[in-house]
PDB file of C-alpha atoms in Angstrom:
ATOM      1  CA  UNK A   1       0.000   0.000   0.000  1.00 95.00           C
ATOM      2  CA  UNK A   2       1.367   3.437  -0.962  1.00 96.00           C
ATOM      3  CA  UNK A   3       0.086   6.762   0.377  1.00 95.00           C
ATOM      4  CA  UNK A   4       0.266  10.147  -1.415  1.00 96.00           C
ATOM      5  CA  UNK A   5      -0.679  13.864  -0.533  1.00 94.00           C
ATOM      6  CA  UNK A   6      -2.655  14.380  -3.759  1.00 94.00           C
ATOM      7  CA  UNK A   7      -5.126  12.876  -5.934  1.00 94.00           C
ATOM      8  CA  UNK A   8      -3.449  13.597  -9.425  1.00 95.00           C
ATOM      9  CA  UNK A   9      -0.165  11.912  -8.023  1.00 96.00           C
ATOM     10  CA  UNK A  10      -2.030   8.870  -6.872  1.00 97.00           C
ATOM     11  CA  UNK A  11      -3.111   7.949 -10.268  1.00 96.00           C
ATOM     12  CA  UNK A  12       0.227   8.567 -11.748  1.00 97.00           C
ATOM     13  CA  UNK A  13       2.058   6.229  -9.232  1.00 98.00           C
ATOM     14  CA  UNK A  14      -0.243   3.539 -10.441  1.00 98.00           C
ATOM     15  CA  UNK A  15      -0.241   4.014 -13.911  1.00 98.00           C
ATOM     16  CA  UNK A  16       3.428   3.691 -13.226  1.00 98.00           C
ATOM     17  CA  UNK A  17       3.069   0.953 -11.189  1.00 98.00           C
ATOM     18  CA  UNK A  18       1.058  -0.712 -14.206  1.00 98.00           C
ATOM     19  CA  UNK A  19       3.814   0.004 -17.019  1.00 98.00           C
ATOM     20  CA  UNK A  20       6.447  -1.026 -14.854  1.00 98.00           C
ATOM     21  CA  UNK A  21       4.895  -4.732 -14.761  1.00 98.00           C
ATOM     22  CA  UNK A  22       3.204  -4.474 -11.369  1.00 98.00           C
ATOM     23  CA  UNK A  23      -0.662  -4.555 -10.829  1.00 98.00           C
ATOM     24  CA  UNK A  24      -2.163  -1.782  -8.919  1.00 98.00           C
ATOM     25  CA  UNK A  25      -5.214   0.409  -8.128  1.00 98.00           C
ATOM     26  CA  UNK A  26      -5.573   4.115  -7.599  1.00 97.00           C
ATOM     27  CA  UNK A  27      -8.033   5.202  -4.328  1.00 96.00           C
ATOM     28  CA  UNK A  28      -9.103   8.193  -3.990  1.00 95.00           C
ATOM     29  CA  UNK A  29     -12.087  10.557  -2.635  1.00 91.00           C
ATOM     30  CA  UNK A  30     -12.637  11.636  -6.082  1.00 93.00           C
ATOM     31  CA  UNK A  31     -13.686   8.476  -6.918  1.00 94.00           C
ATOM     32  CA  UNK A  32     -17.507   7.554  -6.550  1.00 95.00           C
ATOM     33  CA  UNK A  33     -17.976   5.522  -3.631  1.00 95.00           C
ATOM     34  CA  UNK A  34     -18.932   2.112  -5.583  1.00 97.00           C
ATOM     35  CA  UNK A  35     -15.554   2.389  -7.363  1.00 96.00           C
ATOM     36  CA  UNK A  36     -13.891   2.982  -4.511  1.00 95.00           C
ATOM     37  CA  UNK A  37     -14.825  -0.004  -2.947  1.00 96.00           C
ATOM     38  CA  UNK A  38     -14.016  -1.997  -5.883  1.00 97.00           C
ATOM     39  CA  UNK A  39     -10.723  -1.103  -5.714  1.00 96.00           C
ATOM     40  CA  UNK A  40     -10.229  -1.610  -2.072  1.00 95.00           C
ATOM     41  CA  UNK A  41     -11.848  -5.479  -2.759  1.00 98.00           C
ATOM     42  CA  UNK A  42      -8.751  -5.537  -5.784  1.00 98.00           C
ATOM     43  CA  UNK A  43      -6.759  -5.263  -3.080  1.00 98.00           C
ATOM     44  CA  UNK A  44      -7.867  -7.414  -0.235  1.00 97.00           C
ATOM     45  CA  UNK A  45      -8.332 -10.051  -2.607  1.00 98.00           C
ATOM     46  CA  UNK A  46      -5.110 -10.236  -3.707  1.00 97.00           C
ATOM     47  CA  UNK A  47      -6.414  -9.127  -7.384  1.00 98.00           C
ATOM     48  CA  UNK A  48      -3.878  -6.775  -7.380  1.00 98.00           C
ATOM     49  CA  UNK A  49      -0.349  -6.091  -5.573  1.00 98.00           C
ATOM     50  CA  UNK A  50      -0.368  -2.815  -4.935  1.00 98.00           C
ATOM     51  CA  UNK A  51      -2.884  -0.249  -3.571  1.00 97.00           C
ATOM     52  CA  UNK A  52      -1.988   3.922  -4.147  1.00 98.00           C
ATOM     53  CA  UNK A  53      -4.408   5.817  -2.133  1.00 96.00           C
ATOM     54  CA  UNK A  54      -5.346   9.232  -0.635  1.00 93.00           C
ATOM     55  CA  UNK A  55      -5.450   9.737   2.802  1.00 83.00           C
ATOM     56  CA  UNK A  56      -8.975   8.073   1.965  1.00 75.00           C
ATOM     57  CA  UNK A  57      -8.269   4.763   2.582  1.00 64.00           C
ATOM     58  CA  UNK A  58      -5.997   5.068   6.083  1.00 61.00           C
TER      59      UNK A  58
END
C-alpha cells in the first residue's frame, strides 16, 4: 500500500506501477464511492499487488 498527498499523483504512481509490470489500483475521494470499494476489494483479494491511495483509505 502506498500513500500520497494528492489525488493527481495517486493515479500517476499507479499508472506507473502498471507500465512497470506491477498490478495496482488508484483510491481516492474523487472516486464515486462504488468504485472505490471496488478497488479496495482488488486489493484485499489479492487481485492486485499494490494499492496507491489518498489519505482516503488510512
Amino acid at each position: 500500500m502506498i500513500f500520497c498527498k494528492r489525488c493527481h499523483e495517486t493515479i500517476m504512481v499507479s499508472e506507473f506501477l502498471r507500465e512497470s509490470g506491477h498490478s495496482s489500483v488508484a483510491l481516492t475521494g474523487r472516486m464515486k464511492q462504488i468504485e472505490r470499494k471496488e478497488s479496495l476489494n482488488k486489493f484485499i483479494t489479492s487481485e492486485v499487488e499494490v494499492l496507491v491511495a489518498t489519505d482516503v483509505a488510512s
